[in-house]
Each structure stands twice: as C-alpha cells, then as structure tokens.
Amino acid sequence: ILPNGTVAMLYTGIDRPGTNYQIQNIAFPKDPSDPLLREWVKPGYNPIAVPDAGINATQFRDPTTAWHAGDGLWRMLVGGLKPGTLRGMAILYRSRDFKHWVRAKHPLHSALTGMWECPDFFPVREPGKTDGLDTSEFGPRYKYVLKNSLDLTRYDYYTVGTYNNRTERYVPDNPTGDVYQRLQYDYGNFYASKTFYDPAKNRRVLLGWANESDSVAHDNAKGWAGIHAIPRKIWLDPSGKQLLQWPVEELDQLRGKAVSVGDKVVKPGQHFEVTGLQSYQVSTT
C-alpha cells in the first residue's frame, strides 16, 4: 500500500511464450472499494524490470514487497541466478515514483546456493520483542532478515544481519549462514513463503506453501496441488540469532469442546485412552 493509500501488486510475467522469458510487472485494483480486490488493471508502461545483462532470463522472478528507507527511493528485490553459475542473487531495483525502476550496480546479497526464488526482506525489532515492524521501518538499531527459497533443495532458508541503505548491502551476522549453517523456517514440506506486516495487531505473519510430494498424475486427479500452511507470527529470539514463530492467535477460535478427565492416576509406562475426542489435533494441559 503506497503512502497515498493506493494498493499496488508486483508480480512476475512471461513475455515470450515458449521461452520462459521472465519480466516484472505492476497492477492496480480495478475497483479499490472492493474489499476482496478481485479485478486488477495492468498499466501500459509494464514491464517495470527486465532481465538485462548479467541476469538469467529464465531465472528472474518473485519481486518482494517494496520498501523505502527515508531517502525518497523505493526498493524491491527480485530473485535471480547469475548466468552460467550457481550464484543465487537478490537483485535490487530502485524507484522514485514506483513506476520507473532502475537496477542497482550490484545485488543486495548473493551466494553459491543455486537459484533464489521468492526472496523476502524485512526488519525485526530488538531481540526478544515480539511486535512486528512495517517493511519500510528503518533504523540502525534494527536487524534485518533475508529469506530465500532454494530451487535446488525446495526449502526456505534465512539469515539475520544488517542492512546499509547507502552502500545497498546486506551482511549476515553469521558469515557461513548462507551455505553451511543455514537456518530454516520449517524442516517439513514448506516452501515459497512470504511474510506480511499486520498493522492492526502490530505483528509480522508468515504464510507458506506445503508443497506435497504427490506425482503430477495424482495432483491432476485431485484437482489441486499443495496447501497453505498455518499462518505464524514471527519475531527475533532473545539471542538475536534466529527467529521464533507461533501459530497466529486466531486459530484458537477453531478449538472445539474441551474434554476433562479427573481423579485418574496414570502410572509410568501405562497407556491411558481419553475418549470423546473428535479432532485431528489435541492440546493437553
């Protein structure tokens, strides 16, 4: 959402069918009063970013939420791969009007990990504080998180570090965190995630995709492939070295009737069945 209240969506498109030539575009709601924003309009000045020299045109996608750092410039990242190498890149673009975007001289960050899909970049509050920050919140006391979905492994990895908007560099606190000591959001089927700042509850929410392992034939038979994972609130842990996460509080509203058991002594190793439960998940106290 731009400062004047305009809603804008950045997305990847295919410019040359059959070649997978990827470009970045922008769209605006046809009816801004529609609470579901069901129809979108593509302006004639698209695309706003194309894969020029030094970018693999078939590995250039997934723009981040744009942010500004108090200097009049908007910034966004696009995931990429340096041609002929395994160097994944968070390619940086800047704009003064959110319409004309110019590629920076160097990526915000890169590493020899393979293609970086679905990059995400956001500030976090001081260690142990659970409140979230708007993506454009800027200050020297804040750490930043850079997350990438690795096409080679199909997992989401992140690092915690510092961001300098003058040099346009992001530096992980752990120099080996990009390759050897990776932090993951999840160790199960969880990919292509994105975080969002929720100003109503002052929190950052993580939403990911559970990419199942069924065959293409099974997916076609089902009519769907993969599901959204449970939304999670995330924040920086007290050590400042990694993120903590917890299912959003709204999930508590889905809990059913409680089942109570009293005056029951359970001996070590004894199995005790609790009857009357009809759900897939149970919390015990």
GROMACS .gro file of C-alpha atoms in nm:
model
  285
    1ILE     CA    1   0.000   0.000   0.000
    2LEU     CA    2   0.154   0.329  -0.112
    3PRO     CA    3   0.158   0.638   0.115
    4ASN     CA    4  -0.144   0.785  -0.068
    5GLY     CA    5  -0.348   0.471   0.002
    6THR     CA    6  -0.311   0.320  -0.346
    7VAL     CA    7  -0.282  -0.058  -0.350
    8ALA     CA    8  -0.021  -0.194  -0.591
    9MET     CA    9   0.075  -0.552  -0.675
   10LEU     CA   10   0.415  -0.652  -0.810
   11TYR     CA   11   0.427  -0.981  -0.999
   12THR     CA   12   0.628  -1.188  -1.247
   13GLY     CA   13   0.505  -1.243  -1.603
   14ILE     CA   14   0.618  -1.434  -1.912
   15ASP     CA   15   0.690  -1.202  -2.205
   16ARG     CA   16   0.778  -1.455  -2.472
   17PRO     CA   17   0.558  -1.767  -2.459
   18GLY     CA   18   0.752  -2.086  -2.505
   19THR     CA   19   1.083  -1.934  -2.391
   20ASN     CA   20   1.009  -1.870  -2.020
   21TYR     CA   21   1.147  -1.517  -2.058
   22GLN     CA   22   1.055  -1.360  -1.724
   23ILE     CA   23   0.973  -0.995  -1.655
   24GLN     CA   24   0.844  -0.796  -1.357
   25ASN     CA   25   0.516  -0.607  -1.373
   26ILE     CA   26   0.278  -0.399  -1.167
   27ALA     CA   27  -0.102  -0.395  -1.141
   28PHE     CA   28  -0.364  -0.187  -0.960
   29PRO     CA   29  -0.716  -0.275  -0.840
   30LYS     CA   30  -0.991  -0.201  -1.092
   31ASP     CA   31  -1.224  -0.118  -0.804
   32PRO     CA   32  -1.030  -0.006  -0.495
   33SER     CA   33  -1.351  -0.016  -0.289
   34ASP     CA   34  -1.389  -0.392  -0.344
   35PRO     CA   35  -1.275  -0.548  -0.012
   36LEU     CA   36  -1.159  -0.861  -0.197
   37LEU     CA   37  -0.980  -0.673  -0.480
   38ARG     CA   38  -1.097  -0.931  -0.731
   39GLU     CA   39  -1.011  -0.748  -1.055
   40TRP     CA   40  -0.681  -0.586  -1.146
   41VAL     CA   41  -0.565  -0.348  -1.420
   42LYS     CA   42  -0.223  -0.367  -1.586
   43PRO     CA   43  -0.085  -0.024  -1.684
   44GLY     CA   44   0.061   0.028  -2.029
   45TYR     CA   45   0.410   0.104  -1.900
   46ASN     CA   46   0.472  -0.259  -1.799
   47PRO     CA   47   0.717  -0.424  -1.764
   48ILE     CA   48   0.893  -0.236  -1.487
   49ALA     CA   49   1.201  -0.464  -1.482
   50VAL     CA   50   1.351  -0.690  -1.747
   51PRO     CA   51   1.641  -0.940  -1.735
   52ASP     CA   52   1.923  -0.731  -1.879
   53ALA     CA   53   2.294  -0.819  -1.890
   54GLY     CA   54   2.414  -1.044  -1.611
   55ILE     CA   55   2.072  -1.197  -1.539
   56ASN     CA   56   1.945  -1.537  -1.646
   57ALA     CA   57   1.618  -1.452  -1.823
   58THR     CA   58   1.456  -1.783  -1.724
   59GLN     CA   59   1.558  -1.746  -1.358
   60PHE     CA   60   1.431  -1.397  -1.275
   61ARG     CA   61   1.117  -1.382  -1.064
   62ASP     CA   62   0.921  -1.318  -0.745
   63PRO     CA   63   0.951  -0.946  -0.653
   64THR     CA   64   0.941  -0.865  -0.283
   65THR     CA   65   0.726  -0.615  -0.101
   66ALA     CA   66   0.879  -0.278  -0.187
   67TRP     CA   67   1.021  -0.061   0.091
   68HIS     CA   68   1.173   0.284   0.137
   69ALA     CA   69   1.441   0.396   0.380
   70GLY     CA   70   1.368   0.766   0.427
   71ASP     CA   71   1.574   0.886   0.131
   72GLY     CA   72   1.296   0.920  -0.128
   73LEU     CA   73   1.374   0.590  -0.300
   74TRP     CA   74   1.161   0.280  -0.321
   75ARG     CA   75   1.340  -0.053  -0.333
   76MET     CA   76   1.243  -0.406  -0.426
   77LEU     CA   77   1.427  -0.734  -0.468
   78VAL     CA   78   1.385  -0.993  -0.742
   79GLY     CA   79   1.516  -1.348  -0.713
   80GLY     CA   80   1.772  -1.448  -0.972
   81LEU     CA   81   2.060  -1.666  -1.084
   82LYS     CA   82   2.387  -1.543  -1.233
   83PRO     CA   83   2.421  -1.695  -1.583
   84GLY     CA   84   2.647  -1.998  -1.606
   85THR     CA   85   2.692  -2.027  -1.229
   86LEU     CA   86   2.520  -2.148  -0.912
   87ARG     CA   87   2.520  -1.797  -0.762
   88GLY     CA   88   2.175  -1.708  -0.638
   89MET     CA   89   2.105  -1.335  -0.620
   90ALA     CA   90   1.872  -1.089  -0.453
   91ILE     CA   91   1.869  -0.838  -0.740
   92LEU     CA   92   1.797  -0.484  -0.620
   93TYR     CA   93   1.587  -0.224  -0.804
   94ARG     CA   94   1.515   0.137  -0.702
   95SER     CA   95   1.250   0.391  -0.799
   96ARG     CA   96   1.141   0.743  -0.705
   97ASP     CA   97   0.786   0.717  -0.840
   98PHE     CA   98   0.704   0.343  -0.812
   99LYS     CA   99   0.677   0.344  -1.190
  100HIS     CA  100   1.027   0.367  -1.333
  101TRP     CA  101   1.268   0.119  -1.176
  102VAL     CA  102   1.647   0.108  -1.217
  103ARG     CA  103   1.866  -0.187  -1.135
  104ALA     CA  104   2.137  -0.123  -0.875
  105LYS     CA  105   2.503  -0.179  -0.964
  106HIS     CA  106   2.522  -0.495  -0.754
  107PRO     CA  107   2.281  -0.739  -0.584
  108LEU     CA  108   2.178  -0.669  -0.227
  109HIS     CA  109   2.326  -1.011  -0.147
  110SER     CA  110   2.425  -1.332  -0.323
  111ALA     CA  111   2.568  -1.678  -0.251
  112LEU     CA  112   2.665  -2.001  -0.425
  113THR     CA  113   2.344  -2.183  -0.342
  114GLY     CA  114   2.161  -2.207  -0.672
  115MET     CA  115   1.857  -2.007  -0.782
  116TRP     CA  116   1.694  -1.781  -0.520
  117GLU     CA  117   1.316  -1.795  -0.551
  118CYS     CA  118   1.059  -1.596  -0.354
  119PRO     CA  119   1.303  -1.364  -0.171
  120ASP     CA  120   1.171  -1.184   0.135
  121PHE     CA  121   1.341  -0.895   0.318
  122PHE     CA  122   1.215  -0.725   0.632
  123PRO     CA  123   1.328  -0.557   0.957
  124VAL     CA  124   1.275  -0.710   1.301
  125ARG     CA  125   1.259  -0.548   1.641
  126GLU     CA  126   1.525  -0.580   1.906
  127PRO     CA  127   1.593  -0.935   2.035
  128GLY     CA  128   1.305  -1.077   2.237
  129LYS     CA  129   1.049  -0.813   2.138
  130THR     CA  130   0.753  -0.979   1.970
  131ASP     CA  131   0.600  -0.678   1.793
  132GLY     CA  132   0.640  -0.658   1.418
  133LEU     CA  133   0.770  -0.375   1.200
  134ASP     CA  134   0.643  -0.231   0.876
  135THR     CA  135   0.867  -0.332   0.585
  136SER     CA  136   0.968   0.033   0.539
  137GLU     CA  137   1.055   0.088   0.906
  138PHE     CA  138   1.421   0.185   0.906
  139GLY     CA  139   1.680   0.244   1.176
  140PRO     CA  140   2.033   0.143   1.278
  141ARG     CA  141   1.908  -0.048   1.583
  142TYR     CA  142   1.705  -0.292   1.374
  143LYS     CA  143   1.827  -0.623   1.238
  144TYR     CA  144   1.704  -0.750   0.903
  145VAL     CA  145   1.602  -1.092   0.779
  146LEU     CA  146   1.677  -1.207   0.424
  147LYS     CA  147   1.493  -1.525   0.329
  148ASN     CA  148   1.520  -1.719   0.005
  149SER     CA  149   1.353  -2.031  -0.128
  150LEU     CA  150   1.625  -2.250  -0.277
  151ASP     CA  151   1.519  -2.409  -0.602
  152LEU     CA  152   1.779  -2.686  -0.560
  153THR     CA  153   1.654  -2.811  -0.222
  154ARG     CA  154   1.291  -2.687  -0.212
  155TYR     CA  155   1.333  -2.545   0.140
  156ASP     CA  156   1.313  -2.191   0.279
  157TYR     CA  157   1.634  -2.059   0.436
  158TYR     CA  158   1.706  -1.727   0.606
  159THR     CA  159   1.983  -1.525   0.765
  160VAL     CA  160   1.975  -1.243   1.021
  161GLY     CA  161   2.202  -0.947   0.956
  162THR     CA  162   2.248  -0.576   0.897
  163TYR     CA  163   2.139  -0.356   0.606
  164ASN     CA  164   2.309  -0.037   0.489
  165ASN     CA  165   2.090   0.167   0.254
  166ARG     CA  166   2.383   0.388   0.148
  167THR     CA  167   2.603   0.104   0.026
  168GLU     CA  168   2.297  -0.109  -0.061
  169ARG     CA  169   2.449  -0.412   0.107
  170TYR     CA  170   2.304  -0.674   0.337
  171VAL     CA  171   2.559  -0.859   0.554
  172PRO     CA  172   2.458  -1.171   0.752
  173ASP     CA  173   2.572  -1.180   1.115
  174ASN     CA  174   2.690  -1.537   1.059
  175PRO     CA  175   2.927  -1.537   0.758
  176THR     CA  176   2.863  -1.909   0.699
  177GLY     CA  177   2.487  -1.881   0.728
  178ASP     CA  178   2.428  -1.865   0.353
  179VAL     CA  179   2.567  -2.211   0.283
  180TYR     CA  180   2.695  -2.417   0.575
  181GLN     CA  181   2.491  -2.316   0.880
  182ARG     CA  182   2.157  -2.242   0.725
  183LEU     CA  183   1.852  -2.153   0.929
  184GLN     CA  184   1.519  -2.285   0.802
  185TYR     CA  185   1.166  -2.166   0.862
  186ASP     CA  186   1.046  -2.525   0.867
  187TYR     CA  187   1.201  -2.870   0.822
  188GLY     CA  188   0.894  -3.028   0.664
  189ASN     CA  189   0.718  -2.953   0.337
  190PHE     CA  190   0.726  -2.573   0.348
  191TYR     CA  191   0.825  -2.353   0.054
  192ALA     CA  192   0.775  -2.024  -0.132
  193SER     CA  193   0.679  -1.842   0.187
  194LYS     CA  194   0.607  -1.472   0.230
  195THR     CA  195   0.575  -1.253   0.537
  196PHE     CA  196   0.328  -0.969   0.579
  197TYR     CA  197   0.313  -0.687   0.831
  198ASP     CA  198  -0.022  -0.671   1.009
  199PRO     CA  199  -0.067  -0.312   1.138
  200ALA     CA  200  -0.394  -0.397   1.315
  201LYS     CA  201  -0.214  -0.627   1.559
  202ASN     CA  202   0.138  -0.495   1.510
  203ARG     CA  203   0.284  -0.830   1.411
  204ARG     CA  204   0.464  -0.997   1.122
  205VAL     CA  205   0.284  -1.302   0.984
  206LEU     CA  206   0.449  -1.582   0.789
  207LEU     CA  207   0.247  -1.770   0.527
  208GLY     CA  208   0.397  -2.062   0.339
  209TRP     CA  209   0.307  -2.335   0.094
  210ALA     CA  210   0.310  -2.704   0.189
  211ASN     CA  211   0.441  -2.847  -0.137
  212GLU     CA  212   0.328  -3.207  -0.126
  213SER     CA  213   0.518  -3.492  -0.291
  214ASP     CA  214   0.237  -3.650  -0.493
  215SER     CA  215   0.302  -3.724  -0.858
  216VAL     CA  216   0.172  -3.495  -1.131
  217ALA     CA  217  -0.084  -3.762  -1.223
  218HIS     CA  218  -0.216  -3.771  -0.866
  219ASP     CA  219  -0.230  -3.391  -0.849
  220ASN     CA  220  -0.428  -3.380  -1.172
  221ALA     CA  221  -0.667  -3.644  -1.040
  222LYS     CA  222  -0.720  -3.449  -0.714
  223GLY     CA  223  -0.759  -3.118  -0.889
  224TRP     CA  224  -0.517  -2.939  -0.658
  225ALA     CA  225  -0.150  -2.947  -0.555
  226GLY     CA  226  -0.024  -2.839  -0.216
  227ILE     CA  227  -0.194  -2.635   0.057
  228HIS     CA  228  -0.130  -2.320   0.256
  229ALA     CA  229   0.048  -2.384   0.582
  230ILE     CA  230  -0.091  -2.245   0.907
  231PRO     CA  231  -0.012  -1.870   0.938
  232ARG     CA  232   0.252  -1.798   1.203
  233LYS     CA  233   0.362  -1.490   1.391
  234ILE     CA  234   0.742  -1.449   1.381
  235TRP     CA  235   0.990  -1.241   1.579
  236LEU     CA  236   1.360  -1.231   1.671
  237ASP     CA  237   1.458  -1.452   1.964
  238PRO     CA  238   1.630  -1.310   2.279
  239SER     CA  239   1.975  -1.410   2.149
  240GLY     CA  240   1.921  -1.215   1.827
  241LYS     CA  241   2.046  -1.510   1.623
  242GLN     CA  242   1.728  -1.668   1.489
  243LEU     CA  243   1.353  -1.624   1.454
  244LEU     CA  244   1.082  -1.765   1.676
  245GLN     CA  245   0.737  -1.850   1.544
  246TRP     CA  246   0.396  -1.944   1.676
  247PRO     CA  247   0.056  -2.006   1.511
  248VAL     CA  248  -0.148  -1.685   1.494
  249GLU     CA  249  -0.390  -1.637   1.782
  250GLU     CA  250  -0.696  -1.653   1.556
  251LEU     CA  251  -0.651  -2.031   1.535
  252ASP     CA  252  -0.768  -2.058   1.897
  253GLN     CA  253  -1.118  -1.975   1.772
  254LEU     CA  254  -1.121  -2.306   1.585
  255ARG     CA  255  -1.084  -2.514   1.900
  256GLY     CA  256  -1.378  -2.734   1.989
  257LYS     CA  257  -1.530  -2.854   2.312
  258ALA     CA  258  -1.292  -2.939   2.596
  259VAL     CA  259  -1.279  -3.291   2.736
  260SER     CA  260  -1.188  -3.316   3.106
  261VAL     CA  261  -1.060  -3.618   3.295
  262GLY     CA  262  -1.018  -3.609   3.674
  263ASP     CA  263  -0.921  -3.831   3.964
  264LYS     CA  264  -0.716  -4.059   3.742
  265VAL     CA  265  -0.373  -4.187   3.840
  266VAL     CA  266  -0.154  -4.285   3.546
  267LYS     CA  267   0.147  -4.499   3.629
  268PRO     CA  268   0.479  -4.468   3.439
  269GLY     CA  269   0.458  -4.651   3.107
  270GLN     CA  270   0.083  -4.701   3.135
  271HIS     CA  271  -0.137  -4.630   2.833
  272PHE     CA  272  -0.449  -4.427   2.905
  273GLU     CA  273  -0.714  -4.358   2.643
  274VAL     CA  274  -0.909  -4.034   2.653
  275THR     CA  275  -1.248  -4.087   2.491
  276GLY     CA  276  -1.476  -3.830   2.334
  277LEU     CA  277  -1.218  -3.662   2.112
  278GLN     CA  278  -1.319  -3.600   1.751
  279SER     CA  279  -1.045  -3.375   1.613
  280TYR     CA  280  -0.716  -3.411   1.428
  281GLN     CA  281  -0.522  -3.208   1.685
  282VAL     CA  282  -0.544  -3.204   2.063
  283SER     CA  283  -0.377  -2.979   2.319
  284THR     CA  284  -0.331  -3.119   2.670
  285THR     CA  285  -0.281  -2.940   3.000
   0.00000   0.00000   0.00000
